[in-house]
PDB file of C-alpha atoms and ligand atoms in Angstrom:
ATOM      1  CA  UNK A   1      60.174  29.090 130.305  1.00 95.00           C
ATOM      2  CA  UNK A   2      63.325  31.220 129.963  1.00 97.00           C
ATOM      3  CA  UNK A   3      64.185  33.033 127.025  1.00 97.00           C
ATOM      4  CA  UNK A   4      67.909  34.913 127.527  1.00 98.00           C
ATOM      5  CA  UNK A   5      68.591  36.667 123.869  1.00 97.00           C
ATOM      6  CA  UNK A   6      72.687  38.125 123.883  1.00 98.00           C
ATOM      7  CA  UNK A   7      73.030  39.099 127.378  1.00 98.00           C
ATOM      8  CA  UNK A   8      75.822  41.639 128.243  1.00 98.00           C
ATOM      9  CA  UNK A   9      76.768  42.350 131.698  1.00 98.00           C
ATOM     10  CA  UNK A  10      79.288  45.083 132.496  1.00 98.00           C
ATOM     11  CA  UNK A  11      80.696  46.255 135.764  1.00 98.00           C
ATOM     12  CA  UNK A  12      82.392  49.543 134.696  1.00 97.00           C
ATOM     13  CA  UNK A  13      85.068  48.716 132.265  1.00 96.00           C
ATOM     14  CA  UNK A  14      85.054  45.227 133.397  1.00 97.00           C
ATOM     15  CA  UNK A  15      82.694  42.936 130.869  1.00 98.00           C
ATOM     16  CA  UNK A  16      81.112  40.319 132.978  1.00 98.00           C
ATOM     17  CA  UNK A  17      78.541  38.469 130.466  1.00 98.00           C
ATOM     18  CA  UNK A  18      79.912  38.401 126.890  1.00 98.00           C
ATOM     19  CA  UNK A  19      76.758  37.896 124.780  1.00 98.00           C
ATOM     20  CA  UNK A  20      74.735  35.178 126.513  1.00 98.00           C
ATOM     21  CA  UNK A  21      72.115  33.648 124.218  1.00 98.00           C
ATOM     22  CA  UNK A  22      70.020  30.368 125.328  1.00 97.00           C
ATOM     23  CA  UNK A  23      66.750  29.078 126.290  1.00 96.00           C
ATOM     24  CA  UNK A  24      65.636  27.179 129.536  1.00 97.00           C
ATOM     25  CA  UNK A  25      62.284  24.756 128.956  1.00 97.00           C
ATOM     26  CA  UNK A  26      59.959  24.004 131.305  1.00 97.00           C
ATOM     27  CA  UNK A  27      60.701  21.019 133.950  1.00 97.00           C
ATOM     28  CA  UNK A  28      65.018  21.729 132.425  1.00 98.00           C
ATOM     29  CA  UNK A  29      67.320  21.350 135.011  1.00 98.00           C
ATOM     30  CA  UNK A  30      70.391  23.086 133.660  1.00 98.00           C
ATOM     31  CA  UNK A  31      73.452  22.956 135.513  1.00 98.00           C
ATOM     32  CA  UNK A  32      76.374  25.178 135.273  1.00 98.00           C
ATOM     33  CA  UNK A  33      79.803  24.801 135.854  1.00 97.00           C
ATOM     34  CA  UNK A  34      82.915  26.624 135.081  1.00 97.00           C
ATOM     35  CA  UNK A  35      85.994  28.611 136.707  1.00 96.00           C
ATOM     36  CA  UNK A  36      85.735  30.743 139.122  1.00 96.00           C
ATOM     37  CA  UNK A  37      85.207  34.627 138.105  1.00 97.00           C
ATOM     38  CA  UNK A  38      83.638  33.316 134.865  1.00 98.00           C
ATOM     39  CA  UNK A  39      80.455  34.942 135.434  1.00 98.00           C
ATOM     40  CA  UNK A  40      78.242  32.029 137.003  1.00 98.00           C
ATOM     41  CA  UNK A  41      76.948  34.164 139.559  1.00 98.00           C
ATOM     42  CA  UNK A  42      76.421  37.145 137.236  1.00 98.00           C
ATOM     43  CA  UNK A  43      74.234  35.141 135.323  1.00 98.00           C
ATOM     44  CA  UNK A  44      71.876  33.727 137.583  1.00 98.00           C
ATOM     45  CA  UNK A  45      71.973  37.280 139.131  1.00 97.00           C
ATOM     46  CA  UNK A  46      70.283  38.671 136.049  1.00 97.00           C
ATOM     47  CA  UNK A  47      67.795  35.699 135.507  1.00 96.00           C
ATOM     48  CA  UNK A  48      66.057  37.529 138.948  1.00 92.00           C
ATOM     49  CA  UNK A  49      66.965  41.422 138.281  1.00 93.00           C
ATOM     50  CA  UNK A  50      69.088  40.950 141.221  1.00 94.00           C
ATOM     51  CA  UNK A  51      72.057  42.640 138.967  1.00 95.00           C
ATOM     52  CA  UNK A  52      70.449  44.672 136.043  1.00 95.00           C
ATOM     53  CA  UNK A  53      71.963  43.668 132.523  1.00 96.00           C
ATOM     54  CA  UNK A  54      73.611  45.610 130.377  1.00 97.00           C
ATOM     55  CA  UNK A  55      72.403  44.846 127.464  1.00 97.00           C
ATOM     56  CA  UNK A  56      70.075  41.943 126.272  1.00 97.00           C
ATOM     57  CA  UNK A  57      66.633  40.683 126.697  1.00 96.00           C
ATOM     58  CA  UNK A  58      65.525  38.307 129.494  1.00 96.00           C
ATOM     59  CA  UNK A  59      61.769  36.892 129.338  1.00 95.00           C
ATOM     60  CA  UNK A  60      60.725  35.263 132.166  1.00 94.00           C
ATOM     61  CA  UNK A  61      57.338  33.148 130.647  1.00 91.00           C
ATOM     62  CA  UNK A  62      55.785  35.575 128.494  1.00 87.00           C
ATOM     63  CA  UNK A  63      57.316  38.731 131.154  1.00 90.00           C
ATOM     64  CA  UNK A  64      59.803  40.486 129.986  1.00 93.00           C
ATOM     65  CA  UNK A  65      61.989  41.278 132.740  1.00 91.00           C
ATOM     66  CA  UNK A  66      64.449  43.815 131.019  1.00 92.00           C
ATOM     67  CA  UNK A  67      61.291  45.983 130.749  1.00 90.00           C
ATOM     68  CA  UNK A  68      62.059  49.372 131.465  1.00 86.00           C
ATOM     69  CA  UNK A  69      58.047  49.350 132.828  1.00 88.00           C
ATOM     70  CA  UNK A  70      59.204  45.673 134.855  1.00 89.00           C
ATOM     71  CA  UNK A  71      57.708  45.844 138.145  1.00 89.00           C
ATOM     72  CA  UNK A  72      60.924  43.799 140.514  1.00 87.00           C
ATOM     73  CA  UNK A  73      58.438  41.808 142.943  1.00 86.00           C
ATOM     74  CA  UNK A  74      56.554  39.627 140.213  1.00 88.00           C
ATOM     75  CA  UNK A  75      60.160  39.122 138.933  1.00 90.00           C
ATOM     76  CA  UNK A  76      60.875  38.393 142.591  1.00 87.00           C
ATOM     77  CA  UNK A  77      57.912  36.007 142.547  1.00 89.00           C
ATOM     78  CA  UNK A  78      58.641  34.394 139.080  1.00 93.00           C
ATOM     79  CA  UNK A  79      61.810  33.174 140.066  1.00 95.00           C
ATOM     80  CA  UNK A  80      63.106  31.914 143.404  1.00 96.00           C
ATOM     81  CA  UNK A  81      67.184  32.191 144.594  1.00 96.00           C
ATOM     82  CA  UNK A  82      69.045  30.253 146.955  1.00 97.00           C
ATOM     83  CA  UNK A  83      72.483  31.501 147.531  1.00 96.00           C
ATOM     84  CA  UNK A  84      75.535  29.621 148.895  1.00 95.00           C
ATOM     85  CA  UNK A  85      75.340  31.773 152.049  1.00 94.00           C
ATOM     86  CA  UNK A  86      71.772  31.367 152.825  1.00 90.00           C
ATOM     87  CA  UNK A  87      70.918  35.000 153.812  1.00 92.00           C
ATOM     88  CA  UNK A  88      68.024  34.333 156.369  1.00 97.00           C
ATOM     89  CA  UNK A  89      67.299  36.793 158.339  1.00 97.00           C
ATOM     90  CA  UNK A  90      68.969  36.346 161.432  1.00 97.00           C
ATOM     91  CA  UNK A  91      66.751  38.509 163.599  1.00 98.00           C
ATOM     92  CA  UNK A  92      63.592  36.554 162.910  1.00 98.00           C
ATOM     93  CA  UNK A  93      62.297  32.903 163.806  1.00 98.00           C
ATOM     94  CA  UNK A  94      62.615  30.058 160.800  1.00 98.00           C
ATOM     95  CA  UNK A  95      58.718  30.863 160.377  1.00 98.00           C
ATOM     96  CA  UNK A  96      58.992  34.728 160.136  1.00 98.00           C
ATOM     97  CA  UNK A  97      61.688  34.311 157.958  1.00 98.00           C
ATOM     98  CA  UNK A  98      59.399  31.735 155.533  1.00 98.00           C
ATOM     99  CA  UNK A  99      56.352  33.914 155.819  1.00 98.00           C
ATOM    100  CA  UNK A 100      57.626  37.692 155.365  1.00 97.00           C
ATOM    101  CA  UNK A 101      57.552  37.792 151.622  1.00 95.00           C
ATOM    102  CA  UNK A 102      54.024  35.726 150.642  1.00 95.00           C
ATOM    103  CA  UNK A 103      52.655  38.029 153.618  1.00 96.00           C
ATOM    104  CA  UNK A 104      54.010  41.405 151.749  1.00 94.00           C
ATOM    105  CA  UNK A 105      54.221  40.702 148.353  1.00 91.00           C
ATOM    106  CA  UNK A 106      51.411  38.333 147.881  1.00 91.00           C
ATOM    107  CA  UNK A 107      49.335  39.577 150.249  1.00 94.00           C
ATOM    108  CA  UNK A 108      48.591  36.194 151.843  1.00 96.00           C
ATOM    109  CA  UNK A 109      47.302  36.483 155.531  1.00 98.00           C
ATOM    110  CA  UNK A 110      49.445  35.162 158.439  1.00 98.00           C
ATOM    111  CA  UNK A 111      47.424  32.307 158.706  1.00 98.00           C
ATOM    112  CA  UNK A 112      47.382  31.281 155.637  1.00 98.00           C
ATOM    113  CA  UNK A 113      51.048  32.268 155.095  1.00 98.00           C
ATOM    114  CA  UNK A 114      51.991  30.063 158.095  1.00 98.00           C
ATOM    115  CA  UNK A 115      49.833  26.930 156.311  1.00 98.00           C
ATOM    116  CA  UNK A 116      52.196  27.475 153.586  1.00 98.00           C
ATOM    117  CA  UNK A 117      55.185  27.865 155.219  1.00 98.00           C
ATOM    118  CA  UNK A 118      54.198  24.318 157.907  1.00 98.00           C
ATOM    119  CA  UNK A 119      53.720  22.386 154.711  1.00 98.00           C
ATOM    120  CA  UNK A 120      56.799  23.506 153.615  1.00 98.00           C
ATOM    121  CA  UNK A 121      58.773  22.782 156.647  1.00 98.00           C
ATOM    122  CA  UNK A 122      57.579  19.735 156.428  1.00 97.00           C
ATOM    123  CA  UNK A 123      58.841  19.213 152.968  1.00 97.00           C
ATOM    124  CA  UNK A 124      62.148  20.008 154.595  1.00 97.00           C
ATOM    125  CA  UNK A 125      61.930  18.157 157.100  1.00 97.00           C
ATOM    126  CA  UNK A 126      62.151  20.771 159.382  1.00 98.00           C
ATOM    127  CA  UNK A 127      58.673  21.835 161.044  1.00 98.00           C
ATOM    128  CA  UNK A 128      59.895  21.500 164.595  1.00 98.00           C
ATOM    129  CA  UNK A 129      62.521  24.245 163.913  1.00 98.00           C
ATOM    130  CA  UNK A 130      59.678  27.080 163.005  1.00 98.00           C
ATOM    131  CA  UNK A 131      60.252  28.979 166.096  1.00 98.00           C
ATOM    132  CA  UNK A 132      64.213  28.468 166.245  1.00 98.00           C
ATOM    133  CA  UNK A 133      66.389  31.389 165.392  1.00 98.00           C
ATOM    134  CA  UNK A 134      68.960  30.677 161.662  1.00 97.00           C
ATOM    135  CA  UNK A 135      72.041  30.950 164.179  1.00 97.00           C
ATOM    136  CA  UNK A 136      70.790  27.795 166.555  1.00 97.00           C
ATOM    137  CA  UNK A 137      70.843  26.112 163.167  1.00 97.00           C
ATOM    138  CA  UNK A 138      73.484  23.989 161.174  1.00 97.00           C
ATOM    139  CA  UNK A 139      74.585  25.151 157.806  1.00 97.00           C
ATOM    140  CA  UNK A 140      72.686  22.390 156.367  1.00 97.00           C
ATOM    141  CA  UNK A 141      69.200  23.248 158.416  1.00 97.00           C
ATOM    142  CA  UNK A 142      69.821  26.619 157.172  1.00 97.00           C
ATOM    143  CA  UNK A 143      70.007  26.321 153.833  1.00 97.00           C
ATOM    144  CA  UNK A 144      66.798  23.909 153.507  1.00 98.00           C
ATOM    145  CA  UNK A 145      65.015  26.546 155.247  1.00 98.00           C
ATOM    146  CA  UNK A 146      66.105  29.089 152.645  1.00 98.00           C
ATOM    147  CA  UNK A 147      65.364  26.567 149.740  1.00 98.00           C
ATOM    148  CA  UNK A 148      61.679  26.714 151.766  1.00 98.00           C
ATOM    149  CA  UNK A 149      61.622  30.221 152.360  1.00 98.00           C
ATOM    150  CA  UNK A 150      62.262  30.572 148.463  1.00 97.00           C
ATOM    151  CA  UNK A 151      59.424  27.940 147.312  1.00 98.00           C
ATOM    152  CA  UNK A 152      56.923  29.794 149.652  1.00 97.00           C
ATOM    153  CA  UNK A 153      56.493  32.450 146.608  1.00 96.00           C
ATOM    154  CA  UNK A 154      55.796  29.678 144.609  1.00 95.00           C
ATOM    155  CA  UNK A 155      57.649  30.452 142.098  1.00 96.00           C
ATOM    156  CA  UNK A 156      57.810  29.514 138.469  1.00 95.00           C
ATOM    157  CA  UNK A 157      61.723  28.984 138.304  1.00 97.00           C
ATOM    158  CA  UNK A 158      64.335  28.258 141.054  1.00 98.00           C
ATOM    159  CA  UNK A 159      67.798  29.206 140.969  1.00 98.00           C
ATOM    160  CA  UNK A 160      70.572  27.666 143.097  1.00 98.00           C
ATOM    161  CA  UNK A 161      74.402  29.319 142.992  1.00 98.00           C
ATOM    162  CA  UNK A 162      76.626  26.983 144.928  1.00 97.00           C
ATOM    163  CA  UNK A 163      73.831  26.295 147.218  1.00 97.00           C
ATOM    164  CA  UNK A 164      76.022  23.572 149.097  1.00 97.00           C
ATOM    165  CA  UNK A 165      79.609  25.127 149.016  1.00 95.00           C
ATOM    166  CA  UNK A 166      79.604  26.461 151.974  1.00 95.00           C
ATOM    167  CA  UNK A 167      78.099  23.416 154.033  1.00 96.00           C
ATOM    168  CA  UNK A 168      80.814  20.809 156.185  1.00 94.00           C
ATOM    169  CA  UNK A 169      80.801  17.656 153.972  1.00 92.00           C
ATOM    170  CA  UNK A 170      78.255  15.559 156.072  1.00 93.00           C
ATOM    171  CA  UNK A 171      75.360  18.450 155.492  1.00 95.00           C
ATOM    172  CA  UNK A 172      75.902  17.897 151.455  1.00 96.00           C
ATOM    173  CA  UNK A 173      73.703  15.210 151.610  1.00 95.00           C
ATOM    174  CA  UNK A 174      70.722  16.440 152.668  1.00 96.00           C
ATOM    175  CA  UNK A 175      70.336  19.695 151.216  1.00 97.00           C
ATOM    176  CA  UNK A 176      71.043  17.826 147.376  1.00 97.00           C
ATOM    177  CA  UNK A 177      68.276  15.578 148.837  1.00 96.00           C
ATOM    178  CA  UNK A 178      65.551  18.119 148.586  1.00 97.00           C
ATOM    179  CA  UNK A 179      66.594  19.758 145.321  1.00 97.00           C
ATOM    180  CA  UNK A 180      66.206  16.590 144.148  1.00 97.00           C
ATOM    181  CA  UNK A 181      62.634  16.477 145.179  1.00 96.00           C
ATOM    182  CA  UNK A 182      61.880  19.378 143.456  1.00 97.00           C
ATOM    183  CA  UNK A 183      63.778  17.864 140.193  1.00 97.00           C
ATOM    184  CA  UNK A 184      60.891  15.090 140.330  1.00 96.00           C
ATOM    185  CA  UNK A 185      58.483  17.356 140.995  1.00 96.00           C
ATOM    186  CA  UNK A 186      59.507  18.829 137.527  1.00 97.00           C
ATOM    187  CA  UNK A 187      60.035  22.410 138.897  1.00 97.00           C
ATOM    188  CA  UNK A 188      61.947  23.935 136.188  1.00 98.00           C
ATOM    189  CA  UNK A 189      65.799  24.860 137.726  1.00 98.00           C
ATOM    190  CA  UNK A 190      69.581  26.438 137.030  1.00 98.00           C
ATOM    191  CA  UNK A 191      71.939  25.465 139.302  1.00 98.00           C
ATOM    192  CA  UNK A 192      75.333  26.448 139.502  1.00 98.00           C
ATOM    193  CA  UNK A 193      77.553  23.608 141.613  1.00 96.00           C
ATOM    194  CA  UNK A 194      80.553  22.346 141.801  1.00 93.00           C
ATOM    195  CA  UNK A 195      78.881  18.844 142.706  1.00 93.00           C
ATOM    196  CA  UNK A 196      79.933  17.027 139.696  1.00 94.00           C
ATOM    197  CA  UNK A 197      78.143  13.754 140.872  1.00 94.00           C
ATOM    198  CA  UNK A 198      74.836  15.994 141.286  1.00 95.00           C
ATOM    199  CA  UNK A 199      75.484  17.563 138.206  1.00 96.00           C
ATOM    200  CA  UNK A 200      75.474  14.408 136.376  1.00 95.00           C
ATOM    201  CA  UNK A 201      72.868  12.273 137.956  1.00 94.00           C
ATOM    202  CA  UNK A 202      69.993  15.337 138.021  1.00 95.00           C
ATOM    203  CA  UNK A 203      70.932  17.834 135.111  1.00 97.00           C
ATOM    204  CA  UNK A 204      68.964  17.731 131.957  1.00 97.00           C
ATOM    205  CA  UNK A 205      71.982  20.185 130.212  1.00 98.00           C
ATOM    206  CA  UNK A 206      75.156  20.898 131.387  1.00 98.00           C
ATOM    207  CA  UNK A 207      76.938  24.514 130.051  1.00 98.00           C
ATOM    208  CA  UNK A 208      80.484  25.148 130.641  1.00 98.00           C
ATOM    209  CA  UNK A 209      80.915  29.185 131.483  1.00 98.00           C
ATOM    210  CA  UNK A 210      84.478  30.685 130.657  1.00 98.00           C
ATOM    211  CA  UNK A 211      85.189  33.912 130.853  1.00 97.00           C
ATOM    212  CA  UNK A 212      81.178  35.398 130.385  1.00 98.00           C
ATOM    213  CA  UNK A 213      80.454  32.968 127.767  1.00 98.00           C
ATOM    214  CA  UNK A 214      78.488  29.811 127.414  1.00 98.00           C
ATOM    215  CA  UNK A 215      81.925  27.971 125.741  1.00 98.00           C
ATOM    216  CA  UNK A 216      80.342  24.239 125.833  1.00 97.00           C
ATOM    217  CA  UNK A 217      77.168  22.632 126.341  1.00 97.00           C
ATOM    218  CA  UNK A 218      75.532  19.433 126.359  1.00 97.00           C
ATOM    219  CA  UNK A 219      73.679  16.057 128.310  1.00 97.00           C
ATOM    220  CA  UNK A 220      76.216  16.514 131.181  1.00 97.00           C
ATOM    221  CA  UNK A 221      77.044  12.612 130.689  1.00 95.00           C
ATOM    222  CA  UNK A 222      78.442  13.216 127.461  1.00 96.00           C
ATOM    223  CA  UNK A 223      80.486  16.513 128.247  1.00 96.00           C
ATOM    224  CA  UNK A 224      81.746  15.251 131.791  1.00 96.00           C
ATOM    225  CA  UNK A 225      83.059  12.150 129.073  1.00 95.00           C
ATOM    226  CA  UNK A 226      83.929  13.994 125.807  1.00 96.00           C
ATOM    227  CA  UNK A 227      84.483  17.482 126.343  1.00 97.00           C
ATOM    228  CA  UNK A 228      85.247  19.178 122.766  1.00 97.00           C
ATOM    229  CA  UNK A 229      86.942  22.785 123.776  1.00 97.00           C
ATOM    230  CA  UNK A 230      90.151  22.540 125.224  1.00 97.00           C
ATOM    231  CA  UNK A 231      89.110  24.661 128.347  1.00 97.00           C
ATOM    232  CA  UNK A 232      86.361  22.524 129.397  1.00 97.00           C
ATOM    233  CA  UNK A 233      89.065  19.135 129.267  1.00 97.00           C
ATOM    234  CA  UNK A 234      91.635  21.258 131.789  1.00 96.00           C
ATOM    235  CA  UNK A 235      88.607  22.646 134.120  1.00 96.00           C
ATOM    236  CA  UNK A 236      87.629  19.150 134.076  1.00 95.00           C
ATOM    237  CA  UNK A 237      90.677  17.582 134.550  1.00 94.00           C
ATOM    238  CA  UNK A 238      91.319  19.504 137.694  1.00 92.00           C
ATOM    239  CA  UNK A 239      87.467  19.058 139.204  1.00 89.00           C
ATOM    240  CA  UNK A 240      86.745  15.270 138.200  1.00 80.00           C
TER     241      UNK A 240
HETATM  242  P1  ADP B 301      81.573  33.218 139.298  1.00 67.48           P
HETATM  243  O1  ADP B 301      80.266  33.092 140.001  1.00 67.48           O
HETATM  244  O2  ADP B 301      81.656  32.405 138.051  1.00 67.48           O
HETATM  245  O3  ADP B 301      82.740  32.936 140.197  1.00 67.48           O
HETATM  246  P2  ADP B 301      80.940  36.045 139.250  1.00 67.48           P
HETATM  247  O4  ADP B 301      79.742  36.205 138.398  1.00 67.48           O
HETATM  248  O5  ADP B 301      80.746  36.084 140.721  1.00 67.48           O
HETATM  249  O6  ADP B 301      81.723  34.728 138.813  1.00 67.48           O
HETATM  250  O7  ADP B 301      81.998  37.190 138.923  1.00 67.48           O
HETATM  251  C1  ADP B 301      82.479  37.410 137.622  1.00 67.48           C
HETATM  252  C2  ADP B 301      83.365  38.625 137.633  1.00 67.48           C
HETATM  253  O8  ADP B 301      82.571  39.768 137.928  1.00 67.48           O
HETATM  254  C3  ADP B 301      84.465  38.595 138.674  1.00 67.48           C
HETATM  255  O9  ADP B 301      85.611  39.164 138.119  1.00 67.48           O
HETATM  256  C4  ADP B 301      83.907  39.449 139.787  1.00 67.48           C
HETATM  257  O10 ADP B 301      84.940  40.049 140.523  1.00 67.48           O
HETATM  258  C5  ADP B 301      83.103  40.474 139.022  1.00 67.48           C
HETATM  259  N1  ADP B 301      81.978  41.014 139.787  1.00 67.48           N
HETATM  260  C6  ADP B 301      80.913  40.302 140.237  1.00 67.48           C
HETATM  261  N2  ADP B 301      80.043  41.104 140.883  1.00 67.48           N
HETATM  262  C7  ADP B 301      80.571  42.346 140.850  1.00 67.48           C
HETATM  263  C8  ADP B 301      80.134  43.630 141.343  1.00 67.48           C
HETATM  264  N3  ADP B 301      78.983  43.770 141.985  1.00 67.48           N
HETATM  265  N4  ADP B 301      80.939  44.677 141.113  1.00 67.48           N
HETATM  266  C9  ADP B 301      82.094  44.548 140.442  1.00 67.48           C
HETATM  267  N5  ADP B 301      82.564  43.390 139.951  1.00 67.48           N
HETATM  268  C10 ADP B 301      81.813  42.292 140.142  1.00 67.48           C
HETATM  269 MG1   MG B 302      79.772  32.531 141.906  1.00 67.48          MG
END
């Protein structure tokens, strides 16, 4: 589904991505974990053309997306983001938000964008928020609604950095809840957490980042119990 072949990311002199090779199958869930500043973000960044790489080749499918020719909204399409912040927009209703892009890039009608976006709420559990404004939300509402807003392009892949680090405790729950869903639904997934619980119960892989590299992967089981590099034991040893 995802083919990344020596990715190099580079912001001015400062080298981001150090040569990032792997592949992501369909119906993967690959988590990722690692210190902070290591480049998590980076990476799932360039998996959407959100940051343009460096160097390197990223195929999306059979779509190159490091085409110079690439057009950005069937990248946009492809491949669905959910950020730890949530970024809805705050000036329009939980349905505007959830039907602007299948409405402008798809070119779905509003009534069949709102169909969409109802079953989704649903999904969420959230259909008799469609008219509420994000800030009459909780963090937790919010960010189901951007995990919604995000499937609503139906896209092939679905990326998640930190999507519940910046939720109180007692919201954790039910955002992991629907990600889940959409693990048994087989939708293929990278998700950077710091969830090690999460991690271990829904990942297919686990890859420890450090410093722009992938420095250790595996089934998460076995690296959460028998890390190899010496960097993944001390990140784990302060985490676990
Ligand atoms: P992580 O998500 O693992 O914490 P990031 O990918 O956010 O790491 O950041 C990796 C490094 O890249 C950090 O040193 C960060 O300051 C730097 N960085 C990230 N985005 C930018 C940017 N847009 N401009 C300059 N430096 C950046
Ligand atoms: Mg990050």
């Amino acid at each position: 589904m995802i083919k990344i072949n020596n990715l190099h990311k580079s912001f001015g002199n400062l080298e981001v991505l150090k040569g990032i090779t792997d592949y992501v199958n369909k119906g993967e869930v690959v988590v990722i974990i690692g210190p902070s500043g290591s480049g998590k973000s980076t990476y799932l960044r360039c998996i959407n053309y959100m940051e343009e790489p460096t160097s390197g080749q990223i195929l999306v499918g059979d779509v190159d997306i490091t085409d110079q020719n690439m057009d950005i909204n069937l990248i946009r399409r492809k491949v669905g983001m959910v950020f730890q912040h949530f970024n809805l927009f705050p000036h329009m209703t939980v349905l505007e938000n959830i039907t602007l892009a299948p409405m402008k890039l798809k070119g779905l009608s509003k009534k069949e964008a709102e169909q969409v976006a109802y079953n989704l709420l649903d999904k969420v559990g959230l259909r008799e928020k469609a008219n509420e404004y994000p800030n009459r939300l909780s963090g937790g509402q919010k960010q189901r609604i951007a995990i919604a807003r995000s499937l609503a392009m139906n896209p092939e892949v679905m990326l998640f950095d930190e999507p519940t680090s910046a939720l109180d405790p007692e919201m954790v729950k039910e955002v992991l809840e629907v990600i889940k869903e959409l693990v048994n639904e087989g939708m293929t997934m990278m998700i950077v957490t710091h969830e090690m619980g999460f991690a271990k119960e829904v990942g297919t892989r686990l890859l420890f980042m450090d410093e722009g590299k992938i420095l250790e992967q595996g089934n998460p089981k076995e690296v959460f119990e028998n890390p190899k590099e010496e960097r993944t034991k001390l990140f784990l040893s302060k985490v676990l």
